[in-house]
Short mmCIF file of C-alpha atoms and ligand atoms in Angstrom, two decimals:
data_model
loop_
_atom_site.label_atom_id
_atom_site.label_comp_id
_atom_site.label_asym_id
_atom_site.label_seq_id
_atom_site.Cartn_x
_atom_site.Cartn_y
_atom_site.Cartn_z
CA MET A 1 121.75 -28.10 107.90
CA VAL A 2 120.40 -30.59 109.18
CA ILE A 3 117.51 -30.06 111.75
CA VAL A 4 115.90 -32.83 113.84
CA MET A 5 112.89 -32.45 116.08
CA HIS A 6 112.12 -34.26 119.17
CA GLU A 7 110.01 -37.23 119.23
CA GLY A 8 107.02 -34.83 120.50
CA ALA A 9 107.38 -31.53 118.62
CA THR A 10 104.29 -29.75 117.72
CA ASP A 11 103.21 -28.87 114.62
CA ALA A 12 103.57 -25.37 115.97
CA GLN A 13 106.93 -25.48 116.64
CA ILE A 14 107.96 -27.53 113.74
CA GLN A 15 105.80 -24.48 111.80
CA ASN A 16 108.61 -22.02 114.26
CA VAL A 17 111.40 -23.32 113.08
CA ILE A 18 110.81 -23.63 109.99
CA ASP A 19 109.51 -19.94 109.45
CA ARG A 20 113.04 -18.77 111.15
CA LEU A 21 114.68 -20.51 108.58
CA VAL A 22 113.51 -19.39 105.95
CA ALA A 23 113.36 -16.02 107.59
CA ALA A 24 117.64 -16.60 106.96
CA GLY A 25 117.89 -17.04 103.39
CA PHE A 26 116.98 -20.99 103.07
CA ASN A 27 115.32 -23.07 101.54
CA VAL A 28 113.20 -25.49 103.76
CA HIS A 29 113.05 -29.79 102.75
CA ARG A 30 110.81 -31.33 105.87
CA SER A 31 110.83 -35.35 106.29
CA THR A 32 108.28 -36.56 108.88
CA GLY A 33 109.46 -40.10 109.61
CA GLU A 34 107.60 -42.87 111.88
CA SER A 35 109.23 -40.63 114.99
CA HIS A 36 111.03 -37.71 114.07
CA THR A 37 110.96 -34.62 111.80
CA VAL A 38 113.73 -33.57 110.16
CA LEU A 39 114.26 -30.26 108.38
CA GLY A 40 117.00 -29.75 105.76
CA ALA A 41 118.05 -26.29 105.72
CA VAL A 42 119.98 -25.52 102.09
CA GLY A 43 122.04 -22.37 101.36
CA VAL A 44 125.21 -20.85 102.11
CA HIS A 45 125.45 -18.63 105.17
CA ARG A 46 128.49 -17.41 106.29
CA ASP A 47 127.17 -15.07 109.53
CA PHE A 48 124.77 -17.86 110.21
CA ASP A 49 124.91 -19.15 113.74
CA HIS A 50 123.03 -22.86 114.13
CA ARG A 51 123.51 -22.93 117.85
CA ASP A 52 120.60 -19.94 117.98
CA PHE A 53 118.36 -22.88 116.75
CA GLU A 54 119.14 -25.30 119.11
CA LEU A 55 117.96 -23.21 121.68
CA LEU A 56 114.25 -23.02 119.37
CA ASP A 57 111.74 -25.64 121.54
CA GLY A 58 111.04 -28.28 119.71
CA VAL A 59 113.98 -28.18 118.42
CA ARG A 60 116.35 -32.21 119.39
CA GLU A 61 119.67 -31.84 117.75
CA VAL A 62 121.17 -29.47 114.87
CA MET A 63 123.90 -30.49 112.93
CA ARG A 64 125.97 -28.69 110.35
CA ILE A 65 126.65 -30.56 107.56
CA THR A 66 130.31 -30.04 105.62
CA GLN A 67 129.53 -32.39 103.11
CA PRO A 68 128.38 -30.42 100.33
CA PHE A 69 125.80 -32.79 99.75
CA LYS A 70 122.80 -32.06 102.15
CA LEU A 71 119.15 -34.11 101.03
CA ALA A 72 121.42 -36.71 99.98
CA SER A 73 123.26 -37.55 102.85
CA ARG A 74 121.87 -39.98 105.61
CA GLN A 75 122.20 -37.87 108.59
CA PHE A 76 118.88 -36.11 106.16
CA ARG A 77 116.95 -39.32 106.09
CA PRO A 78 118.30 -41.77 108.92
CA GLU A 79 116.14 -44.81 107.53
CA GLY A 80 116.84 -44.97 104.07
CA THR A 81 115.21 -44.28 101.23
CA VAL A 82 112.37 -46.94 99.22
CA VAL A 83 112.09 -46.47 95.84
CA ASP A 84 108.40 -47.04 94.47
CA LEU A 85 108.44 -47.91 91.06
CA GLY A 86 104.78 -49.31 91.39
CA ARG A 87 103.62 -53.34 90.26
CA GLY A 88 104.88 -54.16 94.03
CA VAL A 89 108.90 -53.21 92.52
CA ARG A 90 109.99 -50.53 95.67
CA ILE A 91 114.49 -50.28 96.27
CA GLY A 92 116.18 -49.61 99.31
CA GLY A 93 113.93 -51.81 101.51
CA ASN A 94 114.64 -55.63 102.54
CA ASP A 95 114.28 -56.88 98.91
CA VAL A 96 116.89 -56.77 97.01
CA VAL A 97 115.74 -55.97 92.98
CA VAL A 98 116.91 -56.83 90.04
CA ALA A 99 116.77 -55.47 86.56
CA ALA A 100 117.97 -57.41 83.65
CA GLY A 101 117.23 -57.53 79.93
CA PRO A 102 119.68 -56.40 76.70
CA CYS A 103 122.12 -53.37 76.74
CA SER A 104 120.26 -52.36 73.46
CA VAL A 105 116.25 -53.12 72.30
CA GLU A 106 116.90 -54.26 69.03
CA SER A 107 113.99 -56.31 67.21
CA ARG A 108 110.34 -56.59 68.88
CA GLU A 109 111.11 -60.63 69.01
CA GLN A 110 114.54 -60.56 70.87
CA ILE A 111 113.30 -57.91 73.41
CA HIS A 112 110.24 -59.89 73.88
CA ALA A 113 112.21 -63.34 74.15
CA VAL A 114 114.81 -61.33 76.65
CA ALA A 115 111.80 -60.63 78.97
CA GLU A 116 110.47 -63.53 79.00
CA SER A 117 113.38 -65.03 80.53
CA VAL A 118 114.67 -62.60 82.97
CA ALA A 119 110.67 -62.34 84.35
CA LYS A 120 110.66 -66.34 84.77
CA ALA A 121 114.24 -66.24 86.70
CA GLY A 122 112.45 -63.54 88.83
CA ALA A 123 113.76 -60.37 88.13
CA LYS A 124 111.30 -57.14 88.79
CA ILE A 125 112.36 -54.83 85.72
CA LEU A 126 113.16 -54.62 82.45
CA ARG A 127 116.50 -52.89 81.37
CA ALA A 128 116.94 -51.87 78.03
CA GLY A 129 118.30 -48.97 76.07
CA ALA A 130 116.87 -46.66 73.32
CA PHE A 131 119.28 -43.78 73.54
CA LYS A 132 122.91 -45.92 73.55
CA PRO A 133 125.95 -43.28 74.12
CA ARG A 134 127.98 -44.41 72.51
CA THR A 135 131.39 -43.84 72.56
CA SER A 136 131.98 -43.88 68.08
CA PRO A 137 129.39 -42.28 66.52
CA TYR A 138 129.07 -44.76 63.99
CA ALA A 139 128.20 -47.39 66.21
CA PHE A 140 124.65 -48.65 66.76
CA GLN A 141 122.40 -45.78 68.14
CA GLY A 142 119.06 -47.65 69.37
CA LEU A 143 115.79 -47.22 68.15
CA GLY A 144 114.69 -44.24 69.99
CA GLU A 145 111.21 -44.18 70.14
CA LYS A 146 110.15 -47.02 68.38
CA GLY A 147 112.80 -49.19 70.92
CA LEU A 148 111.00 -48.12 73.84
CA GLN A 149 107.23 -48.95 72.80
CA LEU A 150 108.53 -52.20 72.14
CA MET A 151 109.82 -52.70 75.22
CA ARG A 152 107.05 -51.21 77.17
CA GLU A 153 104.77 -53.53 75.04
CA ALA A 154 107.53 -56.49 76.59
CA ALA A 155 107.27 -55.47 80.18
CA ASP A 156 103.46 -55.92 79.99
CA LYS A 157 103.02 -58.54 78.75
CA PHE A 158 105.92 -59.89 81.55
CA GLY A 159 104.61 -58.24 84.79
CA LEU A 160 107.73 -56.30 84.64
CA CYS A 161 108.18 -52.55 84.92
CA THR A 162 110.99 -50.45 82.47
CA VAL A 163 114.31 -48.42 83.01
CA SER A 164 115.88 -47.00 79.60
CA GLU A 165 118.40 -44.25 79.78
CA VAL A 166 117.72 -40.86 78.69
CA MET A 167 119.78 -38.60 77.18
CA ASP A 168 118.36 -34.90 77.06
CA PRO A 169 115.47 -33.12 78.52
CA SER A 170 114.26 -32.70 75.34
CA GLN A 171 113.64 -36.64 75.38
CA ILE A 172 111.70 -36.83 78.97
CA ARG A 173 108.71 -35.95 77.73
CA MET A 174 107.36 -38.82 75.48
CA MET A 175 109.78 -41.43 77.62
CA LEU A 176 107.44 -40.92 80.84
CA GLY A 177 104.66 -42.81 79.07
CA TYR A 178 107.08 -46.12 79.01
CA VAL A 179 109.26 -46.49 81.38
CA ASP A 180 109.25 -46.53 85.39
CA MET A 181 111.94 -45.17 85.94
CA PHE A 182 114.65 -42.81 84.30
CA GLN A 183 118.11 -43.79 83.72
CA VAL A 184 120.99 -41.33 84.10
CA GLY A 185 124.23 -42.96 82.17
CA ALA A 186 127.82 -42.36 83.15
CA ARG A 187 128.77 -40.32 81.07
CA ASN A 188 125.77 -38.02 81.45
CA MET A 189 126.22 -38.26 85.43
CA GLN A 190 127.24 -34.40 85.44
CA ASN A 191 124.94 -33.21 82.71
CA TYR A 192 123.96 -30.83 85.27
CA HIS A 193 120.61 -29.45 83.27
CA LEU A 194 119.30 -32.88 82.80
CA LEU A 195 119.59 -33.59 86.30
CA ARG A 196 117.76 -30.07 87.03
CA ALA A 197 115.17 -31.42 84.69
CA LEU A 198 114.59 -34.92 86.31
CA GLY A 199 114.32 -33.15 89.41
CA GLU A 200 111.23 -31.65 89.04
CA LEU A 201 109.51 -34.52 88.07
CA GLN A 202 108.55 -37.60 90.35
CA LYS A 203 109.24 -40.58 88.36
CA PRO A 204 112.08 -42.79 90.00
CA VAL A 205 115.84 -41.96 88.85
CA LEU A 206 118.63 -44.59 88.61
CA LEU A 207 121.89 -42.23 88.84
CA LYS A 208 124.84 -44.27 87.54
CA ARG A 209 128.32 -43.15 88.60
CA GLY A 210 130.05 -41.39 86.36
CA MET A 211 133.46 -43.06 84.85
CA SER A 212 135.58 -40.99 86.83
CA ALA A 213 133.89 -39.69 89.46
CA THR A 214 134.27 -39.72 93.32
CA MET A 215 131.83 -41.38 95.35
CA GLU A 216 131.10 -37.35 96.70
CA GLU A 217 131.17 -35.70 92.64
CA LEU A 218 127.49 -38.65 92.41
CA LEU A 219 126.40 -37.80 95.62
CA LEU A 220 126.48 -34.48 94.47
CA SER A 221 124.81 -34.79 90.97
CA ALA A 222 121.79 -37.10 92.87
CA GLU A 223 121.99 -33.37 95.38
CA TYR A 224 120.38 -31.50 91.96
CA ILE A 225 117.17 -34.11 91.49
CA LEU A 226 116.35 -33.54 95.25
CA ALA A 227 117.12 -29.77 95.28
CA GLY A 228 114.10 -29.59 92.43
CA GLY A 229 112.26 -31.56 95.23
CA ASN A 230 112.25 -35.39 92.98
CA TYR A 231 113.77 -37.34 95.93
CA ASN A 232 112.61 -40.99 93.84
CA VAL A 233 116.84 -41.06 93.48
CA VAL A 234 119.18 -44.49 93.97
CA LEU A 235 122.45 -44.68 92.53
CA CYS A 236 124.15 -47.08 90.30
CA GLU A 237 127.60 -48.51 90.90
CA ARG A 238 129.14 -49.64 87.25
CA GLY A 239 132.79 -49.69 87.92
CA ILE A 240 135.28 -46.84 87.74
CA ARG A 241 138.42 -46.05 85.33
CA THR A 242 141.14 -46.97 86.38
CA PHE A 243 144.91 -48.38 85.27
CA GLU A 244 143.33 -51.88 84.91
CA THR A 245 142.61 -52.62 81.50
CA TYR A 246 141.48 -57.14 82.16
CA THR A 247 138.62 -55.57 82.77
CA ARG A 248 136.31 -52.71 81.26
CA ASN A 249 136.04 -51.11 84.25
CA THR A 250 136.99 -51.69 88.58
CA PHE A 251 133.58 -52.74 89.58
CA ASP A 252 134.16 -50.29 93.11
CA ILE A 253 132.74 -52.91 95.61
CA ALA A 254 133.70 -50.32 98.36
CA ALA A 255 131.20 -47.67 96.57
CA ILE A 256 128.70 -50.04 98.50
CA PRO A 257 128.98 -49.69 101.79
CA VAL A 258 130.74 -46.49 101.78
CA ILE A 259 127.52 -44.71 100.26
CA LYS A 260 125.16 -46.64 102.16
CA LYS A 261 126.37 -44.86 104.80
CA LEU A 262 126.59 -41.43 103.88
CA SER A 263 123.43 -41.52 102.03
CA HIS A 264 119.28 -42.11 102.91
CA LEU A 265 119.18 -43.25 98.54
CA PRO A 266 118.96 -46.93 97.95
CA MET A 267 122.03 -47.98 95.78
CA MET A 268 121.48 -50.48 92.82
CA ALA A 269 124.80 -51.87 91.46
CA ASP A 270 126.19 -53.26 87.38
CA PRO A 271 128.34 -55.77 87.44
CA SER A 272 127.88 -56.35 83.49
CA HIS A 273 129.60 -52.67 82.79
CA GLY A 274 131.50 -53.14 85.98
CA THR A 275 133.82 -56.06 84.46
CA GLY A 276 132.58 -55.65 80.88
CA ARG A 277 132.76 -59.72 80.79
CA ARG A 278 130.52 -62.12 80.67
CA ASP A 279 132.86 -64.47 82.92
CA LYS A 280 133.26 -62.00 85.48
CA VAL A 281 129.56 -60.61 85.96
CA ALA A 282 128.71 -63.47 88.39
CA PRO A 283 130.24 -62.95 90.84
CA MET A 284 130.76 -59.47 91.21
CA ALA A 285 126.60 -59.76 91.17
CA ARG A 286 126.90 -62.65 94.13
CA ALA A 287 129.63 -59.87 95.52
CA ALA A 288 127.59 -57.00 95.16
CA VAL A 289 123.68 -58.52 96.52
CA ALA A 290 126.81 -59.43 100.22
CA ALA A 291 128.36 -56.37 100.31
CA GLY A 292 124.78 -54.51 100.79
CA ALA A 293 123.14 -53.50 97.37
CA ASP A 294 119.90 -52.93 97.03
CA GLY A 295 119.27 -54.08 94.20
CA LEU A 296 121.76 -55.14 90.40
CA LEU A 297 121.15 -53.92 86.52
CA ILE A 298 122.34 -56.76 84.66
CA GLU A 299 122.66 -56.74 80.59
CA VAL A 300 121.56 -60.47 79.63
CA HIS A 301 120.71 -61.05 75.73
CA ASN A 302 118.48 -64.09 74.15
CA ASP A 303 121.88 -64.22 71.29
CA PRO A 304 124.54 -62.23 73.19
CA ASP A 305 127.25 -63.24 70.13
CA HIS A 306 124.79 -61.16 67.90
CA ALA A 307 123.88 -58.34 69.83
CA LEU A 308 124.65 -54.72 68.48
CA SER A 309 126.30 -53.71 72.01
CA ASP A 310 127.63 -55.13 74.69
CA GLY A 311 127.28 -57.97 73.77
CA ALA A 312 130.82 -59.93 75.53
CA GLN A 313 129.25 -59.07 79.07
CA SER A 314 125.70 -60.19 78.62
CA LEU A 315 124.68 -63.37 80.48
CA PHE A 316 122.80 -66.30 78.22
CA PRO A 317 119.41 -66.53 79.38
CA GLU A 318 120.56 -69.81 81.69
CA GLN A 319 123.72 -68.13 83.28
CA PHE A 320 121.09 -65.41 84.43
CA ALA A 321 118.70 -67.94 86.25
CA GLN A 322 121.55 -69.66 87.63
CA LEU A 323 123.28 -66.37 88.83
CA MET A 324 119.53 -65.59 90.07
CA GLY A 325 119.37 -69.03 92.44
CA GLU A 326 122.71 -67.64 93.82
CA LEU A 327 121.22 -64.80 94.99
CA ARG A 328 118.60 -66.29 97.11
CA ILE A 329 121.26 -68.11 98.92
CA ILE A 330 123.29 -65.00 99.44
CA ALA A 331 120.80 -62.58 100.36
CA PRO A 332 119.60 -64.51 103.72
CA ALA A 333 122.65 -64.89 104.84
CA ILE A 334 123.31 -61.06 105.64
CA GLY A 335 118.98 -60.48 105.98
CA ARG A 336 118.37 -60.17 103.01
CA ARG A 337 115.53 -61.66 100.57
CA MET A 338 115.76 -61.50 96.51
CA ALA A 339 112.21 -59.70 96.01
C1 LIG B 1 124.51 -48.92 79.79
O1 LIG B 1 123.28 -48.75 81.37
O2 LIG B 1 123.48 -49.62 79.15
C2 LIG B 1 124.99 -48.04 79.90
C3 LIG B 1 124.92 -47.45 78.33
O3 LIG B 1 125.61 -48.07 80.76
P1 LIG B 1 127.01 -46.65 81.54
O4 LIG B 1 126.13 -45.37 81.97
O5 LIG B 1 126.76 -47.55 83.03
O6 LIG B 1 128.14 -47.09 80.77
MN1 LIG B 2 125.48 -51.24 77.60
#
């Protein structure tokens, strides 16, 4: 249930509503916007009559939420959420933010070369995996903490934020000093233990859609993080499995406008995993920005032909720079700007 208070509601009126909700057994999350205070009441109470709350002083509207996600719903924060990564990088505002980099950190030379070229082209965040969820246990699994050190060093040198995948709660503490945003990969979207652990922090989380997850399931996974008190969640469409085999996944561009309407959370898009083919990345990146994505996650490698993972879908630095130039033309057409 979401309770929207009147514009002039007093603190006493707001507190009274909160007290009544708590007494009724709800967990209350308060969101104070520029003009309205919104209260999110979480809990399932069959015998509860929401009309009792419509009668309380200062209440403008009470909305029962039939959707199972509550804190992630647009109603909870109609104005939208902006996630701040530091260094002036904010996802969810007017600016479209690009995270770019290799699938995996492979060496100091590699990550520095890629960081330099993507920073020069206008990326704000360096992406790279140090813990890689590979389909085969025999494939390259990532450099672990050493990879994160190299990534941080390269990002600092070129003024970038960092995002890297966390696969297990036991890695969180160690990773805190290296990443500005935790990435939860498609394979871990429903690792509820991991989501709950990330909900206890305030560090931003990039939550990727599972490869067979519905939009509602993605939002319910986000709900786990939000319910813990961490509202710094960015969602990411990265393609889903369908009967089509020509592309690695089917990049579900429609998920961008659908989720942006259902939820206040910023939404990024990953056309690299979404298509799995280098030549299809730029068209889908352009389409994602045109569809309203708040940011992109793009794989770029200085030597994709020798990449240890996902070389086939990694752009050459020159291709990435060209794409960024195209996005600077597309974004203003829909009233946005490239960060
Ligand atoms: C990645 O971003 O490198 C990755 C492993 O993505 P996903 O979890 O979407 O497969
Ligand atoms: Mn990858």
